[in-house]
PDB file of C-alpha atoms and ligand atoms in Angstrom:
ATOM      1  CA  MET A   1     -38.311 -84.748  31.401  1.00  0.00           C
ATOM      2  CA  ASN A   2     -36.227 -86.792  33.887  1.00  0.00           C
ATOM      3  CA  ILE A   3     -34.152 -89.408  32.078  1.00  0.00           C
ATOM      4  CA  VAL A   4     -31.779 -92.116  33.328  1.00  0.00           C
ATOM      5  CA  LEU A   5     -29.092 -93.602  31.049  1.00  0.00           C
ATOM      6  CA  LEU A   6     -28.362 -97.216  31.925  1.00  0.00           C
ATOM      7  CA  GLY A   7     -25.913 -99.597  30.311  1.00  0.00           C
ATOM      8  CA  PRO A   8     -22.509-101.247  30.485  1.00  0.00           C
ATOM      9  CA  PRO A   9     -19.323 -99.187  30.782  1.00  0.00           C
ATOM     10  CA  GLY A  10     -18.318 -97.710  27.464  1.00  0.00           C
ATOM     11  CA  ALA A  11     -21.707 -98.245  25.818  1.00  0.00           C
ATOM     12  CA  GLY A  12     -21.801 -94.569  24.784  1.00  0.00           C
ATOM     13  CA  LYS A  13     -23.860 -93.020  27.598  1.00  0.00           C
ATOM     14  CA  GLY A  14     -21.655 -89.925  27.920  1.00  0.00           C
ATOM     15  CA  THR A  15     -21.440 -89.490  24.148  1.00  0.00           C
ATOM     16  CA  LEU A  16     -25.219 -89.721  23.742  1.00  0.00           C
ATOM     17  CA  ALA A  17     -25.844 -87.453  26.744  1.00  0.00           C
ATOM     18  CA  ALA A  18     -23.762 -84.683  25.151  1.00  0.00           C
ATOM     19  CA  LEU A  19     -25.987 -84.839  22.030  1.00  0.00           C
ATOM     20  CA  LEU A  20     -29.279 -85.340  23.870  1.00  0.00           C
ATOM     21  CA  LYS A  21     -28.820 -82.405  26.238  1.00  0.00           C
ATOM     22  CA  LYS A  22     -28.652 -80.049  23.247  1.00  0.00           C
ATOM     23  CA  GLU A  23     -31.967 -81.458  21.950  1.00  0.00           C
ATOM     24  CA  LEU A  24     -33.801 -81.377  25.283  1.00  0.00           C
ATOM     25  CA  ASP A  25     -32.073 -78.352  26.845  1.00  0.00           C
ATOM     26  CA  VAL A  26     -31.672 -80.025  30.242  1.00  0.00           C
ATOM     27  CA  PRO A  27     -28.464 -80.621  32.252  1.00  0.00           C
ATOM     28  CA  HIS A  28     -26.350 -83.748  31.859  1.00  0.00           C
ATOM     29  CA  ILE A  29     -25.509 -85.069  35.316  1.00  0.00           C
ATOM     30  CA  SER A  30     -22.777 -87.720  35.245  1.00  0.00           C
ATOM     31  CA  THR A  31     -21.744 -89.142  38.616  1.00  0.00           C
ATOM     32  CA  GLY A  32     -18.476 -90.363  37.053  1.00  0.00           C
ATOM     33  CA  ASP A  33     -17.707 -86.813  35.826  1.00  0.00           C
ATOM     34  CA  ILE A  34     -18.487 -85.355  39.275  1.00  0.00           C
ATOM     35  CA  PHE A  35     -16.130 -87.850  40.953  1.00  0.00           C
ATOM     36  CA  ARG A  36     -13.389 -87.205  38.352  1.00  0.00           C
ATOM     37  CA  SER A  37     -13.727 -83.444  38.799  1.00  0.00           C
ATOM     38  CA  ASN A  38     -13.321 -83.870  42.590  1.00  0.00           C
ATOM     39  CA  ILE A  39     -10.224 -86.028  42.028  1.00  0.00           C
ATOM     40  CA  LYS A  40      -8.746 -83.422  39.673  1.00  0.00           C
ATOM     41  CA  ASN A  41      -9.409 -80.619  42.183  1.00  0.00           C
ATOM     42  CA  GLY A  42      -7.952 -82.618  45.096  1.00  0.00           C
ATOM     43  CA  THR A  43     -11.083 -82.321  47.293  1.00  0.00           C
ATOM     44  CA  GLU A  44     -11.693 -84.574  50.320  1.00  0.00           C
ATOM     45  CA  LEU A  45     -14.252 -86.515  48.279  1.00  0.00           C
ATOM     46  CA  GLY A  46     -11.749 -86.809  45.424  1.00  0.00           C
ATOM     47  CA  LYS A  47      -9.062 -88.246  47.739  1.00  0.00           C
ATOM     48  CA  LYS A  48     -11.557 -90.720  49.156  1.00  0.00           C
ATOM     49  CA  VAL A  49     -12.737 -92.069  45.782  1.00  0.00           C
ATOM     50  CA  GLN A  50      -9.577 -91.892  43.631  1.00  0.00           C
ATOM     51  CA  GLY A  51      -8.465 -95.485  44.251  1.00  0.00           C
ATOM     52  CA  ILE A  52     -12.014 -96.808  43.890  1.00  0.00           C
ATOM     53  CA  LEU A  53     -12.451 -95.240  40.450  1.00  0.00           C
ATOM     54  CA  ALA A  54      -9.032 -96.393  39.238  1.00  0.00           C
ATOM     55  CA  SER A  55      -9.881-100.008  40.136  1.00  0.00           C
ATOM     56  CA  GLY A  56     -13.341 -99.900  38.548  1.00  0.00           C
ATOM     57  CA  SER A  57     -15.231-100.691  41.766  1.00  0.00           C
ATOM     58  CA  LEU A  58     -18.265 -98.689  42.900  1.00  0.00           C
ATOM     59  CA  VAL A  59     -18.142 -95.782  45.333  1.00  0.00           C
ATOM     60  CA  PRO A  60     -20.229 -96.651  48.451  1.00  0.00           C
ATOM     61  CA  ASP A  61     -23.955 -96.046  48.021  1.00  0.00           C
ATOM     62  CA  GLU A  62     -24.302 -93.591  50.910  1.00  0.00           C
ATOM     63  CA  VAL A  63     -21.628 -91.276  49.457  1.00  0.00           C
ATOM     64  CA  THR A  64     -23.062 -91.389  45.942  1.00  0.00           C
ATOM     65  CA  ILE A  65     -26.707 -91.003  46.979  1.00  0.00           C
ATOM     66  CA  GLU A  66     -26.027 -87.873  49.048  1.00  0.00           C
ATOM     67  CA  MET A  67     -23.956 -86.365  46.223  1.00  0.00           C
ATOM     68  CA  VAL A  68     -26.813 -86.901  43.741  1.00  0.00           C
ATOM     69  CA  ARG A  69     -29.435 -85.632  46.196  1.00  0.00           C
ATOM     70  CA  ALA A  70     -27.485 -82.364  46.493  1.00  0.00           C
ATOM     71  CA  ARG A  71     -27.042 -82.076  42.709  1.00  0.00           C
ATOM     72  CA  LEU A  72     -30.735 -82.698  41.958  1.00  0.00           C
ATOM     73  CA  GLY A  73     -31.598 -79.956  44.446  1.00  0.00           C
ATOM     74  CA  GLU A  74     -29.911 -77.324  42.255  1.00  0.00           C
ATOM     75  CA  ASP A  75     -32.083 -74.863  40.283  1.00  0.00           C
ATOM     76  CA  ASP A  76     -31.089 -76.026  36.787  1.00  0.00           C
ATOM     77  CA  THR A  77     -32.873 -79.368  37.249  1.00  0.00           C
ATOM     78  CA  ALA A  78     -36.346 -77.779  37.506  1.00  0.00           C
ATOM     79  CA  SER A  79     -37.364 -78.675  33.942  1.00  0.00           C
ATOM     80  CA  GLY A  80     -35.600 -82.039  33.849  1.00  0.00           C
ATOM     81  CA  TYR A  81     -32.202 -83.728  33.603  1.00  0.00           C
ATOM     82  CA  ILE A  82     -30.243 -86.581  32.076  1.00  0.00           C
ATOM     83  CA  LEU A  83     -28.757 -88.808  34.801  1.00  0.00           C
ATOM     84  CA  ASP A  84     -25.740 -90.724  33.478  1.00  0.00           C
ATOM     85  CA  GLY A  85     -24.183 -93.398  35.718  1.00  0.00           C
ATOM     86  CA  PHE A  86     -26.774 -93.190  38.501  1.00  0.00           C
ATOM     87  CA  PRO A  87     -28.444 -95.276  39.794  1.00  0.00           C
ATOM     88  CA  ARG A  88     -26.030 -98.217  39.621  1.00  0.00           C
ATOM     89  CA  THR A  89     -27.388-100.402  42.434  1.00  0.00           C
ATOM     90  CA  ILE A  90     -30.885-101.311  43.582  1.00  0.00           C
ATOM     91  CA  ARG A  91     -30.304 -99.270  46.749  1.00  0.00           C
ATOM     92  CA  GLN A  92     -29.470 -96.203  44.656  1.00  0.00           C
ATOM     93  CA  ALA A  93     -32.589 -96.747  42.512  1.00  0.00           C
ATOM     94  CA  GLU A  94     -34.787 -96.934  45.607  1.00  0.00           C
ATOM     95  CA  ALA A  95     -33.201 -93.728  46.937  1.00  0.00           C
ATOM     96  CA  LEU A  96     -33.821 -92.010  43.588  1.00  0.00           C
ATOM     97  CA  ASP A  97     -37.487 -93.073  43.702  1.00  0.00           C
ATOM     98  CA  GLU A  98     -37.771 -91.142  46.963  1.00  0.00           C
ATOM     99  CA  MET A  99     -36.110 -88.058  45.452  1.00  0.00           C
ATOM    100  CA  ASP A 100     -38.017 -87.699  42.179  1.00  0.00           C
ATOM    101  CA  GLU A 101     -40.144 -89.321  39.459  1.00  0.00           C
ATOM    102  CA  ILE A 102     -38.195 -90.774  36.524  1.00  0.00           C
ATOM    103  CA  ASP A 103     -39.967 -90.592  33.138  1.00  0.00           C
ATOM    104  CA  ALA A 104     -37.727 -92.858  31.054  1.00  0.00           C
ATOM    105  CA  VAL A 105     -34.769 -95.207  31.520  1.00  0.00           C
ATOM    106  CA  ILE A 106     -32.745 -95.671  28.347  1.00  0.00           C
ATOM    107  CA  ASN A 107     -31.062 -99.069  28.417  1.00  0.00           C
ATOM    108  CA  PHE A 108     -28.013 -99.216  26.122  1.00  0.00           C
ATOM    109  CA  VAL A 109     -27.508-102.691  24.672  1.00  0.00           C
ATOM    110  CA  LEU A 110     -23.948-103.521  23.525  1.00  0.00           C
ATOM    111  CA  ASP A 111     -21.866-106.716  23.603  1.00  0.00           C
ATOM    112  CA  ASP A 112     -18.673-107.066  25.688  1.00  0.00           C
ATOM    113  CA  GLU A 113     -16.345-107.259  22.681  1.00  0.00           C
ATOM    114  CA  GLU A 114     -17.489-103.850  21.434  1.00  0.00           C
ATOM    115  CA  VAL A 115     -17.315-102.422  24.989  1.00  0.00           C
ATOM    116  CA  VAL A 116     -13.649-103.434  25.260  1.00  0.00           C
ATOM    117  CA  LYS A 117     -12.861-101.879  21.837  1.00  0.00           C
ATOM    118  CA  ARG A 118     -14.589 -98.626  22.779  1.00  0.00           C
ATOM    119  CA  LEU A 119     -12.976 -98.284  26.212  1.00  0.00           C
ATOM    120  CA  SER A 120      -9.452 -99.220  25.188  1.00  0.00           C
ATOM    121  CA  GLY A 121      -9.535 -96.602  22.391  1.00  0.00           C
ATOM    122  CA  ARG A 122     -11.183 -93.817  24.386  1.00  0.00           C
ATOM    123  CA  ARG A 123      -9.298 -90.581  25.026  1.00  0.00           C
ATOM    124  CA  LEU A 124     -10.493 -87.510  26.983  1.00  0.00           C
ATOM    125  CA  ALA A 125      -9.803 -83.790  27.135  1.00  0.00           C
ATOM    126  CA  PRO A 126      -9.058 -83.376  30.862  1.00  0.00           C
ATOM    127  CA  SER A 127     -10.483 -79.839  31.287  1.00  0.00           C
ATOM    128  CA  THR A 128     -13.853 -80.440  29.590  1.00  0.00           C
ATOM    129  CA  GLY A 129     -14.285 -84.222  29.582  1.00  0.00           C
ATOM    130  CA  ARG A 130     -14.814 -84.108  25.789  1.00  0.00           C
ATOM    131  CA  ILE A 131     -14.777 -87.712  24.562  1.00  0.00           C
ATOM    132  CA  TYR A 132     -12.792 -89.096  21.587  1.00  0.00           C
ATOM    133  CA  HIS A 133     -11.943 -92.522  20.218  1.00  0.00           C
ATOM    134  CA  ILE A 134      -8.640 -93.168  18.456  1.00  0.00           C
ATOM    135  CA  ILE A 135     -10.414 -94.970  15.577  1.00  0.00           C
ATOM    136  CA  THR A 136     -14.109 -94.044  15.451  1.00  0.00           C
ATOM    137  CA  ASN A 137     -13.907 -90.420  16.635  1.00  0.00           C
ATOM    138  CA  PRO A 138     -10.295 -89.210  16.442  1.00  0.00           C
ATOM    139  CA  PRO A 139      -9.240 -85.604  17.143  1.00  0.00           C
ATOM    140  CA  LYS A 140      -8.082 -83.490  14.186  1.00  0.00           C
ATOM    141  CA  LYS A 141      -4.513 -83.577  15.517  1.00  0.00           C
ATOM    142  CA  GLU A 142      -3.550 -86.924  17.066  1.00  0.00           C
ATOM    143  CA  GLY A 143      -3.335 -86.745  20.868  1.00  0.00           C
ATOM    144  CA  PHE A 144      -4.682 -83.174  21.254  1.00  0.00           C
ATOM    145  CA  ASP A 145      -8.120 -81.652  21.914  1.00  0.00           C
ATOM    146  CA  ASP A 146      -9.764 -79.981  18.881  1.00  0.00           C
ATOM    147  CA  GLU A 147     -10.875 -76.877  20.795  1.00  0.00           C
ATOM    148  CA  THR A 148      -8.383 -76.223  23.609  1.00  0.00           C
ATOM    149  CA  GLY A 149      -5.329 -77.926  22.069  1.00  0.00           C
ATOM    150  CA  GLU A 150      -4.566 -79.613  25.417  1.00  0.00           C
ATOM    151  CA  PRO A 151      -3.050 -83.133  25.400  1.00  0.00           C
ATOM    152  CA  LEU A 152      -5.657 -85.908  25.600  1.00  0.00           C
ATOM    153  CA  ILE A 153      -5.482 -88.480  28.407  1.00  0.00           C
ATOM    154  CA  GLN A 154      -6.545 -92.090  28.937  1.00  0.00           C
ATOM    155  CA  ARG A 155      -8.691 -92.814  32.016  1.00  0.00           C
ATOM    156  CA  ASP A 156      -7.028 -95.045  34.667  1.00  0.00           C
ATOM    157  CA  ASP A 157     -10.061 -97.328  34.567  1.00  0.00           C
ATOM    158  CA  ASP A 158      -9.741 -97.823  30.784  1.00  0.00           C
ATOM    159  CA  LYS A 159      -6.768-100.190  31.310  1.00  0.00           C
ATOM    160  CA  PRO A 160      -7.530-103.892  30.519  1.00  0.00           C
ATOM    161  CA  GLU A 161      -7.726-105.193  34.109  1.00  0.00           C
ATOM    162  CA  ALA A 162     -10.031-102.377  35.261  1.00  0.00           C
ATOM    163  CA  ILE A 163     -12.247-102.826  32.171  1.00  0.00           C
ATOM    164  CA  ARG A 164     -12.742-106.536  33.017  1.00  0.00           C
ATOM    165  CA  HIS A 165     -13.565-105.646  36.633  1.00  0.00           C
ATOM    166  CA  ARG A 166     -16.028-102.907  35.575  1.00  0.00           C
ATOM    167  CA  LEU A 167     -17.868-105.392  33.355  1.00  0.00           C
ATOM    168  CA  ASP A 168     -18.143-107.847  36.291  1.00  0.00           C
ATOM    169  CA  VAL A 169     -19.396-105.066  38.579  1.00  0.00           C
ATOM    170  CA  TYR A 170     -21.914-104.012  35.931  1.00  0.00           C
ATOM    171  CA  ARG A 171     -23.307-107.550  35.631  1.00  0.00           C
ATOM    172  CA  GLU A 172     -23.535-108.106  39.387  1.00  0.00           C
ATOM    173  CA  GLU A 173     -24.660-104.709  40.674  1.00  0.00           C
ATOM    174  CA  THR A 174     -26.161-102.690  37.832  1.00  0.00           C
ATOM    175  CA  ALA A 175     -27.761-105.104  35.339  1.00  0.00           C
ATOM    176  CA  PRO A 176     -30.477-106.040  37.908  1.00  0.00           C
ATOM    177  CA  LEU A 177     -31.777-102.472  37.460  1.00  0.00           C
ATOM    178  CA  ILE A 178     -33.044-103.439  33.996  1.00  0.00           C
ATOM    179  CA  GLY A 179     -35.603-105.746  35.637  1.00  0.00           C
ATOM    180  CA  TYR A 180     -36.314-103.179  38.348  1.00  0.00           C
ATOM    181  CA  TYR A 181     -37.265-100.465  35.841  1.00  0.00           C
ATOM    182  CA  ARG A 182     -38.925-102.882  33.392  1.00  0.00           C
ATOM    183  CA  GLY A 183     -41.276-103.772  36.235  1.00  0.00           C
ATOM    184  CA  LYS A 184     -42.169-100.080  36.477  1.00  0.00           C
ATOM    185  CA  GLY A 185     -42.750 -99.831  32.697  1.00  0.00           C
ATOM    186  CA  ARG A 186     -39.986 -97.245  32.299  1.00  0.00           C
ATOM    187  CA  ILE A 187     -37.368 -99.081  30.172  1.00  0.00           C
ATOM    188  CA  ILE A 188     -36.545 -98.156  26.569  1.00  0.00           C
ATOM    189  CA  ASP A 189     -34.073-100.667  25.040  1.00  0.00           C
ATOM    190  CA  ILE A 190     -31.700 -99.047  22.546  1.00  0.00           C
ATOM    191  CA  ASP A 191     -29.205-100.813  20.273  1.00  0.00           C
ATOM    192  CA  ALA A 192     -25.988 -98.892  21.078  1.00  0.00           C
ATOM    193  CA  ALA A 193     -23.947-100.390  18.196  1.00  0.00           C
ATOM    194  CA  PRO A 194     -24.744 -97.812  15.433  1.00  0.00           C
ATOM    195  CA  ALA A 195     -22.983 -94.442  15.138  1.00  0.00           C
ATOM    196  CA  PRO A 196     -23.825 -91.824  17.820  1.00  0.00           C
ATOM    197  CA  GLU A 197     -26.123 -89.767  15.516  1.00  0.00           C
ATOM    198  CA  GLU A 198     -28.139 -92.928  14.722  1.00  0.00           C
ATOM    199  CA  VAL A 199     -28.383 -93.806  18.412  1.00  0.00           C
ATOM    200  CA  LEU A 200     -29.601 -90.244  19.094  1.00  0.00           C
ATOM    201  CA  LYS A 201     -32.320 -90.547  16.411  1.00  0.00           C
ATOM    202  CA  ALA A 202     -33.520 -93.848  17.897  1.00  0.00           C
ATOM    203  CA  VAL A 203     -33.623 -92.371  21.415  1.00  0.00           C
ATOM    204  CA  LEU A 204     -35.529 -89.240  20.310  1.00  0.00           C
ATOM    205  CA  ALA A 205     -38.073 -91.356  18.406  1.00  0.00           C
ATOM    206  CA  ALA A 206     -38.573 -93.652  21.398  1.00  0.00           C
ATOM    207  CA  LEU A 207     -38.987 -90.709  23.799  1.00  0.00           C
ATOM    208  CA  LYS A 208     -41.553 -89.146  21.471  1.00  0.00           C
ATOM    209  CA  ALA A 209     -43.502 -92.402  21.241  1.00  0.00           C
TER     210      ALA A 209
HETATM  211  P1  LIG B   1     -18.636 -93.558  34.769  1.00  0.00           P
HETATM  212  O1  LIG B   1     -17.865 -92.374  34.344  1.00  0.00           O
HETATM  213  O2  LIG B   1     -20.113 -93.448  34.886  1.00  0.00           O
HETATM  214  O3  LIG B   1     -18.220 -94.758  33.809  1.00  0.00           O
HETATM  215  P2  LIG B   1     -19.082 -95.888  33.040  1.00  0.00           P
HETATM  216  O4  LIG B   1     -20.499 -96.063  33.394  1.00  0.00           O
HETATM  217  O5  LIG B   1     -18.245 -97.090  33.200  1.00  0.00           O
HETATM  218  O6  LIG B   1     -19.255 -95.330  31.686  1.00  0.00           O
HETATM  219  P3  LIG B   1     -18.171 -94.749  30.809  1.00  0.00           P
HETATM  220  O7  LIG B   1     -18.023 -93.286  31.102  1.00  0.00           O
HETATM  221  O8  LIG B   1     -16.906 -95.569  30.891  1.00  0.00           O
HETATM  222  O9  LIG B   1     -18.735 -95.017  29.364  1.00  0.00           O
HETATM  223  P4  LIG B   1     -19.919 -94.369  28.541  1.00  0.00           P
HETATM  224  O10 LIG B   1     -21.045 -95.335  28.442  1.00  0.00           O
HETATM  225  O11 LIG B   1     -20.240 -92.985  29.028  1.00  0.00           O
HETATM  226  O12 LIG B   1     -19.224 -94.321  27.114  1.00  0.00           O
HETATM  227  P5  LIG B   1     -18.608 -93.079  26.301  1.00  0.00           P
HETATM  228  O13 LIG B   1     -19.698 -92.220  25.761  1.00  0.00           O
HETATM  229  O14 LIG B   1     -17.499 -92.432  27.062  1.00  0.00           O
HETATM  230  O15 LIG B   1     -18.119 -94.101  36.180  1.00  0.00           O
HETATM  231  C1  LIG B   1     -16.753 -94.228  36.461  1.00  0.00           C
HETATM  232  C2  LIG B   1     -16.568 -94.715  37.884  1.00  0.00           C
HETATM  233  O16 LIG B   1     -17.128 -93.763  38.820  1.00  0.00           O
HETATM  234  C3  LIG B   1     -17.249 -96.045  38.252  1.00  0.00           C
HETATM  235  O17 LIG B   1     -16.471 -97.163  37.853  1.00  0.00           O
HETATM  236  C4  LIG B   1     -17.350 -95.901  39.768  1.00  0.00           C
HETATM  237  O18 LIG B   1     -16.126 -96.128  40.408  1.00  0.00           O
HETATM  238  C5  LIG B   1     -17.704 -94.436  39.943  1.00  0.00           C
HETATM  239  N1  LIG B   1     -19.165 -94.209  39.903  1.00  0.00           N
HETATM  240  C6  LIG B   1     -19.848 -93.471  38.981  1.00  0.00           C
HETATM  241  N2  LIG B   1     -21.169 -93.488  39.238  1.00  0.00           N
HETATM  242  C7  LIG B   1     -21.331 -94.257  40.354  1.00  0.00           C
HETATM  243  C8  LIG B   1     -22.463 -94.671  41.102  1.00  0.00           C
HETATM  244  N3  LIG B   1     -23.720 -94.307  40.735  1.00  0.00           N
HETATM  245  N4  LIG B   1     -22.268 -95.474  42.179  1.00  0.00           N
HETATM  246  C9  LIG B   1     -21.022 -95.844  42.557  1.00  0.00           C
HETATM  247  N5  LIG B   1     -19.900 -95.499  41.883  1.00  0.00           N
HETATM  248  C10 LIG B   1     -20.046 -94.715  40.789  1.00  0.00           C
HETATM  249  O19 LIG B   1     -18.003 -93.886  25.040  1.00  0.00           O
HETATM  250  C11 LIG B   1     -16.929 -94.796  25.187  1.00  0.00           C
HETATM  251  C12 LIG B   1     -16.052 -94.759  23.916  1.00  0.00           C
HETATM  252  O20 LIG B   1     -16.831 -95.247  22.810  1.00  0.00           O
HETATM  253  C13 LIG B   1     -15.588 -93.336  23.513  1.00  0.00           C
HETATM  254  O21 LIG B   1     -14.295 -93.414  23.006  1.00  0.00           O
HETATM  255  C14 LIG B   1     -16.578 -92.915  22.399  1.00  0.00           C
HETATM  256  O22 LIG B   1     -15.981 -92.037  21.463  1.00  0.00           O
HETATM  257  C15 LIG B   1     -16.942 -94.257  21.782  1.00  0.00           C
HETATM  258  N6  LIG B   1     -18.330 -94.295  21.327  1.00  0.00           N
HETATM  259  C16 LIG B   1     -19.409 -93.864  22.020  1.00  0.00           C
HETATM  260  N7  LIG B   1     -20.533 -94.081  21.325  1.00  0.00           N
HETATM  261  C17 LIG B   1     -20.137 -94.666  20.163  1.00  0.00           C
HETATM  262  C18 LIG B   1     -20.855 -95.159  19.026  1.00  0.00           C
HETATM  263  N8  LIG B   1     -22.188 -95.041  18.956  1.00  0.00           N
HETATM  264  N9  LIG B   1     -20.157 -95.729  18.020  1.00  0.00           N
HETATM  265  C19 LIG B   1     -18.795 -95.839  18.098  1.00  0.00           C
HETATM  266  N10 LIG B   1     -18.060 -95.390  19.145  1.00  0.00           N
HETATM  267  C20 LIG B   1     -18.734 -94.822  20.175  1.00  0.00           C
END
């Protein structure tokens, strides 16, 4: 099954994807994670996109589309995938239509106030991308990853100014995709406010239906 996760920044797409991939046994493909891994490894792509990610703007469509085309061509996508963070513009959605058939688009619904709370409290394990929240999902030892023990970090784009910009970008560039996919009968609206396990149950039930 080919699934797209759509929704505002911080709605819980990455958190849900980590749970859903275990249920469906398909890869989780996050364009944000791929960009961050390139930045961490100092690749040419990483150098090109570092400032863009820190500000909360979007990487140009042509760069992102080619990166996703290459990733979807890998063998592990044969029985499906969870696309998290792509498409984010109408042009990307049209390019994806040419690459493959999408079975379901899960649209996370969450208000701005909750988005800001989630993003400002988010912390990450840099080597694995494991996601925490200082209040709702804290590590066992404050500031350190449960499994590797490495110090947790805050993403550059989780600072207040970048969060506001990301919300504006979402409304202008990405929210129109809800109408795009609704027109194709592919949208599943999911209330993203409950705890992650509840969100997972709702998504699994909707996919089954
Ligand atoms: P990306 O990494 O995709 O960021 P995003 O879409 O803004 O989403 P986030 O990762 O911030 O949030 P999320 O919804 O995954 O929430 P999470 O599960 O972490 O993109 C980053 C950047 O890369 C973009 O700004 C852009 O520059 C570039 N980029 C990426 N894709 C691109 C594309 N297609 N085109 C162009 N540029 C692109 O959860 C957030 C917090 O909430 C965590 O602390 C978590 O613990 C907590 N939480 C999660 N779920 C719950 C819950 N149910 N209850 C309580 N707390 C919860």
